[in-house]
mmCIF file of N, CA and C in Angstrom:
data_model
loop_
_atom_site.group_PDB
_atom_site.id
_atom_site.type_symbol
_atom_site.label_atom_id
_atom_site.label_comp_id
_atom_site.label_asym_id
_atom_site.label_seq_id
_atom_site.Cartn_x
_atom_site.Cartn_y
_atom_site.Cartn_z
ATOM 1 N N MET L 30 106.474 91.081 85.420
ATOM 2 C CA MET L 30 105.686 90.678 86.159
ATOM 3 C C MET L 30 106.329 89.423 86.917
ATOM 4 N N VAL L 31 105.997 89.520 88.337
ATOM 5 C CA VAL L 31 106.562 88.596 88.988
ATOM 6 C C VAL L 31 106.011 86.835 88.908
ATOM 7 N N GLN L 32 106.776 86.003 89.086
ATOM 8 C CA GLN L 32 106.256 84.688 88.708
ATOM 9 C C GLN L 32 105.679 84.210 90.068
ATOM 10 N N ILE L 33 104.290 83.856 89.906
ATOM 11 C CA ILE L 33 103.555 83.464 91.254
ATOM 12 C C ILE L 33 103.562 81.661 91.118
ATOM 13 N N THR L 34 104.283 81.384 92.350
ATOM 14 C CA THR L 34 104.375 79.964 92.315
ATOM 15 C C THR L 34 103.490 79.597 93.664
ATOM 16 N N GLU L 35 103.374 78.252 93.938
ATOM 17 C CA GLU L 35 102.424 77.865 94.869
ATOM 18 C C GLU L 35 103.459 78.312 96.293
ATOM 19 N N LYS L 36 104.540 78.601 96.305
ATOM 20 C CA LYS L 36 105.448 79.013 97.448
ATOM 21 C C LYS L 36 104.921 80.499 97.775
ATOM 22 N N ASN L 37 105.200 81.262 96.784
ATOM 23 C CA ASN L 37 104.916 82.774 97.261
ATOM 24 C C ASN L 37 103.479 83.251 96.739
ATOM 25 N N TYR L 38 102.699 82.239 96.453
ATOM 26 C CA TYR L 38 101.274 82.891 95.975
ATOM 27 C C TYR L 38 100.645 83.758 96.889
ATOM 28 N N ALA L 39 100.107 83.348 98.259
ATOM 29 C CA ALA L 39 99.808 84.090 99.230
ATOM 30 C C ALA L 39 100.413 85.685 99.358
ATOM 31 N N HIS L 40 101.429 85.531 99.547
ATOM 32 C CA HIS L 40 102.441 86.844 99.248
ATOM 33 C C HIS L 40 102.113 87.793 98.139
ATOM 34 N N ILE L 41 102.304 87.162 96.924
ATOM 35 C CA ILE L 41 102.333 87.961 95.701
ATOM 36 C C ILE L 41 100.719 88.231 95.299
ATOM 37 N N MET L 42 99.804 87.674 95.991
ATOM 38 C CA MET L 42 98.227 87.958 95.566
ATOM 39 C C MET L 42 97.918 89.077 96.520
ATOM 40 N N GLN L 43 98.574 88.961 97.778
ATOM 41 C CA GLN L 43 97.994 90.106 98.571
ATOM 42 C C GLN L 43 98.912 91.519 98.548
ATOM 43 N N THR L 44 100.180 91.211 98.097
ATOM 44 C CA THR L 44 100.919 92.468 97.942
ATOM 45 C C THR L 44 101.025 93.227 96.769
ATOM 46 N N GLU L 45 100.619 92.160 95.420
ATOM 47 C CA GLU L 45 100.634 92.976 94.099
ATOM 48 C C GLU L 45 99.466 92.873 93.533
ATOM 49 N N VAL L 46 98.869 91.514 93.104
ATOM 50 C CA VAL L 46 97.853 91.316 92.552
ATOM 51 C C VAL L 46 96.269 92.070 92.933
ATOM 52 N N GLU L 47 96.343 91.727 94.072
ATOM 53 C CA GLU L 47 94.793 92.578 94.859
ATOM 54 C C GLU L 47 94.877 93.623 94.729
ATOM 55 N N PRO L 48 96.112 94.465 95.101
ATOM 56 C CA PRO L 48 95.993 95.906 95.237
ATOM 57 C C PRO L 48 96.032 96.699 93.822
ATOM 58 N N ALA L 49 96.541 96.035 92.994
ATOM 59 C CA ALA L 49 96.372 96.148 91.493
ATOM 60 C C ALA L 49 95.202 96.128 90.811
ATOM 61 N N LEU L 50 94.483 95.140 91.387
ATOM 62 C CA LEU L 50 93.162 94.748 90.565
ATOM 63 C C LEU L 50 91.969 95.772 91.522
ATOM 64 N N ALA L 51 92.078 96.141 92.839
ATOM 65 C CA ALA L 51 91.288 96.816 93.433
ATOM 66 C C ALA L 51 91.057 98.107 92.712
ATOM 67 N N ALA L 52 92.362 98.657 92.162
ATOM 68 C CA ALA L 52 92.590 99.909 91.816
ATOM 69 C C ALA L 52 91.702 100.284 90.539
ATOM 70 N N ILE L 53 91.451 99.171 89.669
ATOM 71 C CA ILE L 53 90.991 99.328 88.385
ATOM 72 C C ILE L 53 89.460 98.384 88.233
ATOM 73 N N ARG L 54 89.127 97.805 89.305
ATOM 74 C CA ARG L 54 87.974 96.944 89.178
ATOM 75 C C ARG L 54 86.854 97.909 89.214
ATOM 76 N N GLU L 55 85.964 97.388 88.111
ATOM 77 C CA GLU L 55 84.708 97.959 88.222
ATOM 78 C C GLU L 55 83.612 96.816 88.647
ATOM 79 N N GLU L 56 82.755 97.040 89.424
ATOM 80 C CA GLU L 56 81.732 95.897 89.794
ATOM 81 C C GLU L 56 80.378 96.525 89.977
ATOM 82 N N GLY L 57 79.147 95.472 89.738
ATOM 83 C CA GLY L 57 78.222 95.686 90.083
ATOM 84 C C GLY L 57 77.019 94.569 89.615
ATOM 85 N N PHE L 58 76.063 95.124 89.700
ATOM 86 C CA PHE L 58 74.736 94.040 89.203
ATOM 87 C C PHE L 58 74.088 94.384 88.296
ATOM 88 N N PHE L 59 73.552 93.386 87.531
ATOM 89 C CA PHE L 59 72.454 93.605 86.507
ATOM 90 C C PHE L 59 71.414 92.338 86.554
ATOM 91 N N ASP L 60 70.481 92.889 86.214
ATOM 92 C CA ASP L 60 69.042 92.022 86.518
ATOM 93 C C ASP L 60 68.982 90.794 85.170
ATOM 94 N N ALA L 61 68.764 89.648 85.313
ATOM 95 C CA ALA L 61 68.686 88.825 84.486
ATOM 96 C C ALA L 61 67.106 88.528 84.111
ATOM 97 N N ARG L 62 67.080 87.989 82.998
ATOM 98 C CA ARG L 62 65.636 87.947 82.582
ATOM 99 C C ARG L 62 64.473 87.153 83.353
ATOM 100 N N ASP L 63 65.297 86.456 84.180
ATOM 101 C CA ASP L 63 64.423 85.377 85.061
ATOM 102 C C ASP L 63 64.056 86.608 86.407
ATOM 103 N N GLY L 64 64.906 87.709 86.621
ATOM 104 C CA GLY L 64 64.704 88.282 87.872
ATOM 105 C C GLY L 64 65.702 88.136 88.737
ATOM 106 N N LEU L 65 66.685 87.281 88.530
ATOM 107 C CA LEU L 65 67.808 87.131 89.196
ATOM 108 C C LEU L 65 68.590 88.583 89.062
ATOM 109 N N ARG L 66 69.400 88.869 90.258
ATOM 110 C CA ARG L 66 70.596 89.840 90.276
ATOM 111 C C ARG L 66 71.959 88.865 90.014
ATOM 112 N N ILE L 67 72.573 89.270 88.953
ATOM 113 C CA ILE L 67 74.020 88.690 88.892
ATOM 114 C C ILE L 67 75.044 89.837 88.910
ATOM 115 N N HIS L 68 75.995 89.338 89.712
ATOM 116 C CA HIS L 68 77.244 90.513 90.150
ATOM 117 C C HIS L 68 78.048 90.153 89.068
ATOM 118 N N TYR L 69 79.145 91.104 88.977
ATOM 119 C CA TYR L 69 79.791 91.378 87.702
ATOM 120 C C TYR L 69 81.157 92.062 88.306
ATOM 121 N N GLU L 70 82.305 91.670 87.724
ATOM 122 C CA GLU L 70 83.715 92.324 88.046
ATOM 123 C C GLU L 70 84.236 92.677 86.869
ATOM 124 N N MET L 71 84.606 93.904 86.418
ATOM 125 C CA MET L 71 85.193 94.169 85.026
ATOM 126 C C MET L 71 86.220 94.782 85.247
ATOM 127 N N TYR L 72 87.335 94.429 84.465
ATOM 128 C CA TYR L 72 88.591 95.248 84.447
ATOM 129 C C TYR L 72 88.714 95.682 82.762
ATOM 130 N N VAL L 73 88.917 97.060 82.407
ATOM 131 C CA VAL L 73 88.863 97.492 81.339
ATOM 132 C C VAL L 73 90.335 97.983 81.147
ATOM 133 N N HIS L 74 90.988 97.388 80.207
ATOM 134 C CA HIS L 74 92.208 98.075 79.941
ATOM 135 C C HIS L 74 92.073 98.976 78.819
ATOM 136 N N PRO L 75 92.556 100.186 79.099
ATOM 137 C CA PRO L 75 92.591 101.264 78.240
ATOM 138 C C PRO L 75 93.030 101.088 76.587
ATOM 139 N N GLU L 76 93.840 100.043 76.437
ATOM 140 C CA GLU L 76 94.749 99.874 75.287
ATOM 141 C C GLU L 76 94.504 98.545 74.876
ATOM 142 N N ALA L 77 93.310 98.021 75.177
ATOM 143 C CA ALA L 77 92.864 96.609 74.779
ATOM 144 C C ALA L 77 92.699 96.163 73.609
ATOM 145 N N ARG L 78 93.280 95.149 73.129
ATOM 146 C CA ARG L 78 92.836 94.282 71.795
ATOM 147 C C ARG L 78 91.928 93.677 71.803
ATOM 148 N N GLY L 79 91.228 93.116 72.641
ATOM 149 C CA GLY L 79 90.042 92.505 72.784
ATOM 150 C C GLY L 79 89.459 92.277 74.194
ATOM 151 N N GLY L 80 88.718 91.324 74.259
ATOM 152 C CA GLY L 80 87.997 91.074 75.361
ATOM 153 C C GLY L 80 87.609 89.752 75.830
ATOM 154 N N VAL L 81 87.763 89.503 77.160
ATOM 155 C CA VAL L 81 87.351 88.155 77.355
ATOM 156 C C VAL L 81 86.288 88.066 78.745
ATOM 157 N N VAL L 82 85.487 87.188 78.351
ATOM 158 C CA VAL L 82 84.358 86.950 79.400
ATOM 159 C C VAL L 82 84.474 85.602 80.322
ATOM 160 N N ILE L 83 84.541 85.682 81.412
ATOM 161 C CA ILE L 83 84.933 84.450 82.467
ATOM 162 C C ILE L 83 83.444 84.330 83.190
ATOM 163 N N SER L 84 82.982 83.297 82.778
ATOM 164 C CA SER L 84 81.573 82.903 83.578
ATOM 165 C C SER L 84 81.634 81.749 84.577
ATOM 166 N N HIS L 85 81.933 81.849 85.689
ATOM 167 C CA HIS L 85 82.498 80.921 86.800
ATOM 168 C C HIS L 85 80.964 79.965 87.095
ATOM 169 N N GLY L 86 81.438 78.982 87.581
ATOM 170 C CA GLY L 86 80.148 78.107 87.909
ATOM 171 C C GLY L 86 79.481 78.125 89.180
ATOM 172 N N PHE L 87 78.686 77.671 89.621
ATOM 173 C CA PHE L 87 77.731 77.606 90.645
ATOM 174 C C PHE L 87 78.478 77.767 91.817
ATOM 175 N N THR L 88 79.482 76.936 92.090
ATOM 176 C CA THR L 88 80.194 76.940 93.435
ATOM 177 C C THR L 88 81.300 77.924 93.483
ATOM 178 N N GLU L 89 81.802 78.418 92.469
ATOM 179 C CA GLU L 89 82.755 79.397 92.288
ATOM 180 C C GLU L 89 82.259 80.758 92.422
ATOM 181 N N SER L 90 83.585 81.737 92.561
ATOM 182 C CA SER L 90 83.344 82.890 92.547
ATOM 183 C C SER L 90 84.256 83.833 91.770
ATOM 184 N N ALA L 91 83.950 85.065 91.461
ATOM 185 C CA ALA L 91 84.677 85.736 90.674
ATOM 186 C C ALA L 91 86.239 85.856 91.357
ATOM 187 N N GLU L 92 86.455 85.661 92.717
ATOM 188 C CA GLU L 92 87.746 85.830 93.519
ATOM 189 C C GLU L 92 88.531 84.912 92.717
ATOM 190 N N LYS L 93 88.019 83.460 92.453
ATOM 191 C CA LYS L 93 88.953 82.518 92.168
ATOM 192 C C LYS L 93 89.766 82.638 90.524
ATOM 193 N N PHE L 94 89.087 83.826 90.328
ATOM 194 C CA PHE L 94 89.789 84.059 88.756
ATOM 195 C C PHE L 94 90.459 85.300 88.932
ATOM 196 N N ARG L 95 90.853 85.987 90.006
ATOM 197 C CA ARG L 95 91.429 87.197 90.084
ATOM 198 C C ARG L 95 92.916 87.129 89.512
ATOM 199 N N GLU L 96 93.756 86.039 89.415
ATOM 200 C CA GLU L 96 94.761 85.910 88.925
ATOM 201 C C GLU L 96 95.065 85.828 87.695
ATOM 202 N N VAL L 97 93.967 85.214 87.354
ATOM 203 C CA VAL L 97 93.838 84.829 85.485
ATOM 204 C C VAL L 97 93.458 86.489 85.202
ATOM 205 N N ALA L 98 92.654 87.010 85.716
ATOM 206 C CA ALA L 98 92.154 88.713 85.446
ATOM 207 C C ALA L 98 93.385 89.460 85.536
ATOM 208 N N TYR L 99 94.326 89.090 86.231
ATOM 209 C CA TYR L 99 95.394 90.219 86.379
ATOM 210 C C TYR L 99 96.609 89.815 85.274
ATOM 211 N N ARG L 100 96.601 88.615 84.651
ATOM 212 C CA ARG L 100 97.544 88.253 84.074
ATOM 213 C C ARG L 100 96.915 88.740 82.476
ATOM 214 N N MET L 101 95.768 88.518 82.272
ATOM 215 C CA MET L 101 95.161 89.136 81.002
ATOM 216 C C MET L 101 95.126 90.563 80.892
ATOM 217 N N TYR L 102 94.974 91.196 82.002
ATOM 218 C CA TYR L 102 94.999 92.781 82.055
ATOM 219 C C TYR L 102 96.642 93.306 81.485
ATOM 220 N N ALA L 103 97.423 92.237 82.168
ATOM 221 C CA ALA L 103 98.844 92.828 82.217
ATOM 222 C C ALA L 103 99.166 92.684 80.441
ATOM 223 N N GLN L 104 98.439 91.513 79.999
ATOM 224 C CA GLN L 104 98.869 91.541 78.400
ATOM 225 C C GLN L 104 97.673 92.217 77.573
ATOM 226 N N ARG L 105 97.006 93.129 78.219
ATOM 227 C CA ARG L 105 96.005 93.954 77.596
ATOM 228 C C ARG L 105 95.057 93.242 76.757
ATOM 229 N N LEU L 106 94.274 92.079 77.191
ATOM 230 C CA LEU L 106 92.975 91.586 76.736
ATOM 231 C C LEU L 106 92.210 91.897 77.126
#
């Protein structure tokens, strides 16, 4: 796995991380008890040793955590 630095961040995200995640991403919506529709993205590794849930804040989106998801997927979490 390539080291992602501030200098090469945009290039590595566009050429390696985003394409890799797009190929394995599952996404959709579910309805909360109060009727709100909640969007999710999921990356399931076939050899996972565990699971991680990232619940981003009100002003953030799942896109912000794609580098983290990519690294966790690589570690089979």
